[in-house]
């Protein structure tokens, strides 16, 4: 088994606000020009304290087409509503997997009880591209609670690996995906070790949510940094230098042209123009303010 070596360890880019409720560091595509297909975008909200507020902060109604949004909660709580009639709240450890596909309107905002109390807030959102054949499929919504996740307990009190999508040590994640994707939360205790294996052509990255880790016995990655791996080799070993949480993402790239316009991710300019027209004509459905 050949080691999958680190390409680079990336520090968090300067943050910006999405709405008034989400302070995020965009690692890609704008923060760093790295190829992480099928993952098109990663907005990481490093830990921040929000003051108590009666009116919840968040992002108002906006459309999406052509991809999926995956939101992973570490601190705080977020509520969601969309034009397909789905709604839910994600608490720390939970995942919200929304397939926009042919088109959806949604809004995301701080859950009301969290908003009234305030406190620490830390989230991450991925945009996962869909292959052309699936871009106009029916929208869907997967609510994945931490309590329902497959969890592999590491030996020697090393911690655990929560499987969101894909498979680890024979345990399968609950999320259904359109292309091969591995997505886990590795929750390691100090000195805990874990070894992962991915196909050499998969685009692979580790986001250090908490703590500090050593990778393949030679690279160090601190909290709020992203580890981007080379597309060769299979095996990655990590050791937690302190109690750590690492989001593991690896996926088979989609080798198709991409045209992005704001919240639309399609293959051609014509499809973008159609998305804009469909949105303006109200074809994405309706959602209350």
mmCIF file of N, CA, C and O in Angstrom, residues 6-10 34 226-229:
data_model
loop_
_atom_site.group_PDB
_atom_site.id
_atom_site.type_symbol
_atom_site.label_atom_id
_atom_site.label_comp_id
_atom_site.label_asym_id
_atom_site.label_seq_id
_atom_site.Cartn_x
_atom_site.Cartn_y
_atom_site.Cartn_z
ATOM 1 N N UNK A 6 0.917 14.421 1.351
ATOM 2 C CA UNK A 6 0.316 15.755 1.444
ATOM 3 C C UNK A 6 0.834 16.634 0.314
ATOM 4 O O UNK A 6 2.040 16.713 0.077
ATOM 5 N N UNK A 7 -0.081 17.279 -0.376
ATOM 6 C CA UNK A 7 0.288 18.280 -1.384
ATOM 7 C C UNK A 7 0.636 19.600 -0.704
ATOM 8 O O UNK A 7 1.675 20.201 -0.956
ATOM 9 N N UNK A 8 -0.268 20.042 0.187
ATOM 10 C CA UNK A 8 -0.034 21.298 0.902
ATOM 11 C C UNK A 8 -0.974 21.386 2.100
ATOM 12 O O UNK A 8 -2.029 20.754 2.116
ATOM 13 N N UNK A 9 -0.565 22.155 3.111
ATOM 14 C CA UNK A 9 -1.424 22.459 4.260
ATOM 15 C C UNK A 9 -1.798 23.933 4.153
ATOM 16 O O UNK A 9 -0.932 24.808 4.136
ATOM 17 N N UNK A 10 -3.081 24.202 4.060
ATOM 18 C CA UNK A 10 -3.585 25.543 3.770
ATOM 19 C C UNK A 10 -4.178 26.190 5.014
ATOM 20 O O UNK A 10 -5.013 25.588 5.699
ATOM 21 N N UNK A 34 -7.569 24.933 -5.901
ATOM 22 C CA UNK A 34 -7.258 23.509 -5.815
ATOM 23 C C UNK A 34 -8.421 22.731 -6.406
ATOM 24 O O UNK A 34 -9.584 23.180 -6.362
ATOM 25 N N UNK A 226 -6.519 23.259 6.310
ATOM 26 C CA UNK A 226 -7.014 22.237 5.384
ATOM 27 C C UNK A 226 -5.824 21.529 4.747
ATOM 28 O O UNK A 226 -4.918 22.168 4.217
ATOM 29 N N UNK A 227 -5.850 20.206 4.816
ATOM 30 C CA UNK A 227 -4.767 19.392 4.270
ATOM 31 C C UNK A 227 -5.203 18.871 2.904
ATOM 32 O O UNK A 227 -6.179 18.124 2.800
ATOM 33 N N UNK A 228 -4.482 19.264 1.853
ATOM 34 C CA UNK A 228 -4.798 18.825 0.491
ATOM 35 C C UNK A 228 -3.785 17.776 0.060
ATOM 36 O O UNK A 228 -2.573 18.004 0.169
ATOM 37 N N UNK A 229 -4.275 16.629 -0.413
ATOM 38 C CA UNK A 229 -3.413 15.505 -0.726
ATOM 39 C C UNK A 229 -3.157 15.369 -2.224
ATOM 40 O O UNK A 229 -3.945 15.807 -3.060
#
